[in-house]
């Protein structure tokens, strides 16, 4: 098979995998109420920033969700409306607002993570450990490259890209 045929196969597989982001809304719930995937992404962005010892701003959430600032602001509003996050003044810059997880947001993140890991474990249960390790390494490498390149249609951050 040629490189182009492999790339074509990769494209086809990625299109088929879109269902990973369209799980039934009833899959992850907060106090019995289904949680939107967009709110899960806001929660994840805030949690990752907190784990890195950083504040999460609308700008950060826009970058994480690959959306415009105004769209990210609406996503935060939606997540705040159901009690997953709250807006607070930034301690480092009075002009900025930080977005922080609530206790409900932290519980929802735990449930979402557990849901994904349980599902992945089930899907990969018959795979040899070495194959799972190799897949994780390659997908991480691919994700890192996508982060450098940016989404389709955007100028790459690396000059050699």
mmCIF file of N, CA, C and O in Angstrom, residues 17-30 33-46 48 61 64-67 71-72 74-76 78-79 82 84-85 108-109 111-113 115-116 119:
data_model
loop_
_atom_site.group_PDB
_atom_site.id
_atom_site.type_symbol
_atom_site.label_atom_id
_atom_site.label_comp_id
_atom_site.label_asym_id
_atom_site.label_seq_id
_atom_site.Cartn_x
_atom_site.Cartn_y
_atom_site.Cartn_z
ATOM 1 N N UNK A 17 -14.774 7.368 13.515
ATOM 2 C CA UNK A 17 -14.627 7.541 14.958
ATOM 3 C C UNK A 17 -15.346 8.784 15.490
ATOM 4 O O UNK A 17 -15.357 9.003 16.701
ATOM 5 N N UNK A 18 -15.967 9.550 14.635
ATOM 6 C CA UNK A 18 -16.684 10.738 15.093
ATOM 7 C C UNK A 18 -17.717 10.380 16.154
ATOM 8 O O UNK A 18 -18.056 11.191 17.005
ATOM 9 N N UNK A 19 -18.179 9.154 16.166
ATOM 10 C CA UNK A 19 -19.195 8.728 17.132
ATOM 11 C C UNK A 19 -18.681 8.786 18.569
ATOM 12 O O UNK A 19 -19.471 8.787 19.497
ATOM 13 N N UNK A 20 -17.363 8.831 18.734
ATOM 14 C CA UNK A 20 -16.827 8.954 20.091
ATOM 15 C C UNK A 20 -17.295 10.235 20.757
ATOM 16 O O UNK A 20 -17.410 10.306 21.977
ATOM 17 N N UNK A 21 -17.565 11.261 19.966
ATOM 18 C CA UNK A 21 -17.994 12.545 20.522
ATOM 19 C C UNK A 21 -19.489 12.730 20.450
ATOM 20 O O UNK A 21 -19.989 13.798 20.762
ATOM 21 N N UNK A 22 -20.200 11.704 20.032
ATOM 22 C CA UNK A 22 -21.658 11.830 19.961
ATOM 23 C C UNK A 22 -22.325 10.745 20.789
ATOM 24 O O UNK A 22 -23.347 10.207 20.408
ATOM 25 N N UNK A 23 -21.723 10.433 21.935
ATOM 26 C CA UNK A 23 -22.317 9.443 22.843
ATOM 27 C C UNK A 23 -23.697 9.915 23.256
ATOM 28 O O UNK A 23 -23.956 11.111 23.334
ATOM 29 N N UNK A 24 -24.591 8.984 23.527
ATOM 30 C CA UNK A 24 -25.935 9.390 23.960
ATOM 31 C C UNK A 24 -25.851 10.323 25.164
ATOM 32 O O UNK A 24 -25.057 10.117 26.064
ATOM 33 N N UNK A 25 -26.678 11.346 25.146
ATOM 34 C CA UNK A 25 -26.665 12.331 26.228
ATOM 35 C C UNK A 25 -26.949 11.693 27.582
ATOM 36 O O UNK A 25 -26.555 12.212 28.612
ATOM 37 N N UNK A 26 -27.621 10.574 27.581
ATOM 38 C CA UNK A 26 -27.964 9.926 28.846
ATOM 39 C C UNK A 26 -26.774 9.180 29.448
ATOM 40 O O UNK A 26 -26.858 8.674 30.553
ATOM 41 N N UNK A 27 -25.649 9.132 28.738
ATOM 42 C CA UNK A 27 -24.507 8.363 29.212
ATOM 43 C C UNK A 27 -23.860 8.972 30.450
ATOM 44 O O UNK A 27 -23.413 8.257 31.329
ATOM 45 N N UNK A 28 -23.784 10.288 30.512
ATOM 46 C CA UNK A 28 -23.132 10.968 31.631
ATOM 47 C C UNK A 28 -24.153 11.918 32.233
ATOM 48 O O UNK A 28 -24.687 12.784 31.549
ATOM 49 N N UNK A 29 -24.413 11.724 33.515
ATOM 50 C CA UNK A 29 -25.438 12.521 34.173
ATOM 51 C C UNK A 29 -24.875 13.193 35.416
ATOM 52 O O UNK A 29 -23.959 12.692 36.050
ATOM 53 N N UNK A 30 -25.455 14.329 35.739
ATOM 54 C CA UNK A 30 -25.151 15.035 36.973
ATOM 55 C C UNK A 30 -26.445 15.063 37.772
ATOM 56 O O UNK A 30 -27.416 15.689 37.350
ATOM 57 N N UNK A 33 -29.441 14.241 35.729
ATOM 58 C CA UNK A 33 -29.724 15.076 34.560
ATOM 59 C C UNK A 33 -28.629 14.856 33.523
ATOM 60 O O UNK A 33 -27.442 14.971 33.836
ATOM 61 N N UNK A 34 -28.989 14.509 32.274
ATOM 62 C CA UNK A 34 -27.967 14.310 31.235
ATOM 63 C C UNK A 34 -27.114 15.561 31.039
ATOM 64 O O UNK A 34 -27.623 16.679 31.092
ATOM 65 N N UNK A 35 -25.825 15.359 30.809
ATOM 66 C CA UNK A 35 -24.891 16.469 30.626
ATOM 67 C C UNK A 35 -24.475 16.525 29.164
ATOM 68 O O UNK A 35 -24.082 15.526 28.577
ATOM 69 N N UNK A 36 -24.565 17.717 28.582
ATOM 70 C CA UNK A 36 -24.168 17.959 27.201
ATOM 71 C C UNK A 36 -22.672 17.736 27.012
ATOM 72 O O UNK A 36 -21.880 18.061 27.897
ATOM 73 N N UNK A 37 -22.269 17.246 25.843
ATOM 74 C CA UNK A 37 -20.849 17.061 25.555
ATOM 75 C C UNK A 37 -20.096 18.390 25.622
ATOM 76 O O UNK A 37 -18.956 18.448 26.078
ATOM 77 N N UNK A 38 -20.715 19.483 25.201
ATOM 78 C CA UNK A 38 -20.032 20.776 25.260
ATOM 79 C C UNK A 38 -19.703 21.142 26.702
ATOM 80 O O UNK A 38 -18.634 21.693 26.981
ATOM 81 N N UNK A 39 -20.579 20.808 27.627
ATOM 82 C CA UNK A 39 -20.305 21.088 29.043
ATOM 83 C C UNK A 39 -19.200 20.182 29.578
ATOM 84 O O UNK A 39 -18.382 20.616 30.397
ATOM 85 N N UNK A 40 -19.149 18.949 29.087
ATOM 86 C CA UNK A 40 -18.068 18.041 29.478
ATOM 87 C C UNK A 40 -16.728 18.628 29.017
ATOM 88 O O UNK A 40 -15.734 18.586 29.748
ATOM 89 N N UNK A 41 -16.685 19.204 27.830
ATOM 90 C CA UNK A 41 -15.446 19.802 27.327
ATOM 91 C C UNK A 41 -15.038 21.018 28.159
ATOM 92 O O UNK A 41 -13.850 21.211 28.429
ATOM 93 N N UNK A 42 -15.994 21.838 28.578
ATOM 94 C CA UNK A 42 -15.686 22.982 29.441
ATOM 95 C C UNK A 42 -15.131 22.482 30.771
ATOM 96 O O UNK A 42 -14.114 22.991 31.264
ATOM 97 N N UNK A 43 -15.775 21.471 31.333
ATOM 98 C CA UNK A 43 -15.319 20.888 32.598
ATOM 99 C C UNK A 43 -13.897 20.349 32.440
ATOM 100 O O UNK A 43 -13.029 20.582 33.280
ATOM 101 N N UNK A 44 -13.645 19.642 31.356
ATOM 102 C CA UNK A 44 -12.317 19.062 31.119
ATOM 103 C C UNK A 44 -11.260 20.156 30.977
ATOM 104 O O UNK A 44 -10.155 20.044 31.514
ATOM 105 N N UNK A 45 -11.581 21.226 30.258
ATOM 106 C CA UNK A 45 -10.634 22.333 30.095
ATOM 107 C C UNK A 45 -10.294 22.948 31.450
ATOM 108 O O UNK A 45 -9.119 23.209 31.744
ATOM 109 N N UNK A 46 -11.292 23.166 32.279
ATOM 110 C CA UNK A 46 -11.065 23.758 33.607
ATOM 111 C C UNK A 46 -10.256 22.821 34.492
ATOM 112 O O UNK A 46 -9.342 23.261 35.206
ATOM 113 N N UNK A 48 -8.120 20.445 33.587
ATOM 114 C CA UNK A 48 -6.727 20.353 33.132
ATOM 115 C C UNK A 48 -5.934 21.592 33.511
ATOM 116 O O UNK A 48 -4.771 21.497 33.892
ATOM 117 N N UNK A 61 -10.553 28.166 27.294
ATOM 118 C CA UNK A 61 -11.626 27.229 26.931
ATOM 119 C C UNK A 61 -11.886 27.288 25.432
ATOM 120 O O UNK A 61 -12.102 26.260 24.793
ATOM 121 N N UNK A 64 -9.168 25.235 23.905
ATOM 122 C CA UNK A 64 -9.361 23.807 24.168
ATOM 123 C C UNK A 64 -10.482 23.227 23.307
ATOM 124 O O UNK A 64 -10.373 22.113 22.802
ATOM 125 N N UNK A 65 -11.560 23.989 23.143
ATOM 126 C CA UNK A 65 -12.711 23.504 22.373
ATOM 127 C C UNK A 65 -12.624 23.856 20.894
ATOM 128 O O UNK A 65 -13.505 23.493 20.122
ATOM 129 N N UNK A 66 -11.556 24.590 20.525
ATOM 130 C CA UNK A 66 -11.355 25.034 19.148
ATOM 131 C C UNK A 66 -12.582 25.795 18.637
ATOM 132 O O UNK A 66 -13.132 25.494 17.584
ATOM 133 N N UNK A 67 -12.996 26.783 19.455
ATOM 134 C CA UNK A 67 -14.138 27.620 19.101
ATOM 135 C C UNK A 67 -13.737 29.083 19.221
ATOM 136 O O UNK A 67 -12.694 29.417 19.776
ATOM 137 N N UNK A 71 -18.313 31.876 21.264
ATOM 138 C CA UNK A 71 -18.896 30.538 21.400
ATOM 139 C C UNK A 71 -18.467 29.916 22.721
ATOM 140 O O UNK A 71 -19.290 29.328 23.437
ATOM 141 N N UNK A 72 -17.188 30.051 23.060
ATOM 142 C CA UNK A 72 -16.700 29.503 24.333
ATOM 143 C C UNK A 72 -17.424 30.160 25.501
ATOM 144 O O UNK A 72 -17.763 29.483 26.487
ATOM 145 N N UNK A 74 -20.475 31.273 25.531
ATOM 146 C CA UNK A 74 -21.804 30.650 25.605
ATOM 147 C C UNK A 74 -21.720 29.239 26.192
ATOM 148 O O UNK A 74 -22.589 28.827 26.957
ATOM 149 N N UNK A 75 -20.665 28.484 25.835
ATOM 150 C CA UNK A 75 -20.494 27.145 26.404
ATOM 151 C C UNK A 75 -20.297 27.215 27.913
ATOM 152 O O UNK A 75 -20.841 26.389 28.664
ATOM 153 N N UNK A 76 -19.521 28.196 28.357
ATOM 154 C CA UNK A 76 -19.308 28.382 29.795
ATOM 155 C C UNK A 76 -20.632 28.760 30.465
ATOM 156 O O UNK A 76 -20.966 28.233 31.536
ATOM 157 N N UNK A 78 -23.586 27.954 29.562
ATOM 158 C CA UNK A 78 -24.412 26.739 29.601
ATOM 159 C C UNK A 78 -23.968 25.810 30.737
ATOM 160 O O UNK A 78 -24.794 25.286 31.482
ATOM 161 N N UNK A 79 -22.652 25.634 30.878
ATOM 162 C CA UNK A 79 -22.122 24.779 31.948
ATOM 163 C C UNK A 79 -22.375 25.405 33.320
ATOM 164 O O UNK A 79 -22.654 24.705 34.303
ATOM 165 N N UNK A 82 -26.045 24.923 34.662
ATOM 166 C CA UNK A 82 -26.354 23.637 35.290
ATOM 167 C C UNK A 82 -25.438 23.352 36.484
ATOM 168 O O UNK A 82 -25.440 22.254 37.027
ATOM 169 N N UNK A 84 -21.988 23.328 36.824
ATOM 170 C CA UNK A 84 -20.730 22.593 36.682
ATOM 171 C C UNK A 84 -19.509 23.485 36.873
ATOM 172 O O UNK A 84 -18.447 23.016 37.290
ATOM 173 N N UNK A 85 -19.646 24.765 36.528
ATOM 174 C CA UNK A 85 -18.560 25.736 36.677
ATOM 175 C C UNK A 85 -19.150 27.038 37.199
ATOM 176 O O UNK A 85 -20.369 27.236 37.181
ATOM 177 N N UNK A 108 -18.827 15.379 37.966
ATOM 178 C CA UNK A 108 -19.182 15.090 36.572
ATOM 179 C C UNK A 108 -17.936 14.693 35.784
ATOM 180 O O UNK A 108 -17.978 13.760 34.975
ATOM 181 N N UNK A 109 -16.825 15.370 36.021
ATOM 182 C CA UNK A 109 -15.587 14.998 35.336
ATOM 183 C C UNK A 109 -15.188 13.572 35.698
ATOM 184 O O UNK A 109 -14.783 12.790 34.841
ATOM 185 N N UNK A 111 -17.140 11.125 36.628
ATOM 186 C CA UNK A 111 -18.057 10.194 35.951
ATOM 187 C C UNK A 111 -17.743 10.103 34.460
ATOM 188 O O UNK A 111 -17.767 9.016 33.879
ATOM 189 N N UNK A 112 -17.453 11.241 33.830
ATOM 190 C CA UNK A 112 -17.138 11.240 32.397
ATOM 191 C C UNK A 112 -15.855 10.455 32.128
ATOM 192 O O UNK A 112 -15.783 9.664 31.180
ATOM 193 N N UNK A 113 -14.849 10.666 32.970
ATOM 194 C CA UNK A 113 -13.584 9.942 32.809
ATOM 195 C C UNK A 113 -13.801 8.452 33.023
ATOM 196 O O UNK A 113 -13.330 7.625 32.227
ATOM 197 N N UNK A 115 -16.539 6.783 32.646
ATOM 198 C CA UNK A 115 -17.329 6.309 31.512
ATOM 199 C C UNK A 115 -16.429 6.012 30.317
ATOM 200 O O UNK A 115 -16.508 4.947 29.701
ATOM 201 N N UNK A 116 -15.546 6.973 29.985
ATOM 202 C CA UNK A 116 -14.648 6.784 28.828
ATOM 203 C C UNK A 116 -13.683 5.630 29.046
ATOM 204 O O UNK A 116 -13.462 4.805 28.147
ATOM 205 N N UNK A 119 -15.436 2.293 28.836
ATOM 206 C CA UNK A 119 -15.754 1.992 27.448
ATOM 207 C C UNK A 119 -14.502 1.554 26.681
ATOM 208 O O UNK A 119 -14.522 0.558 25.960
#
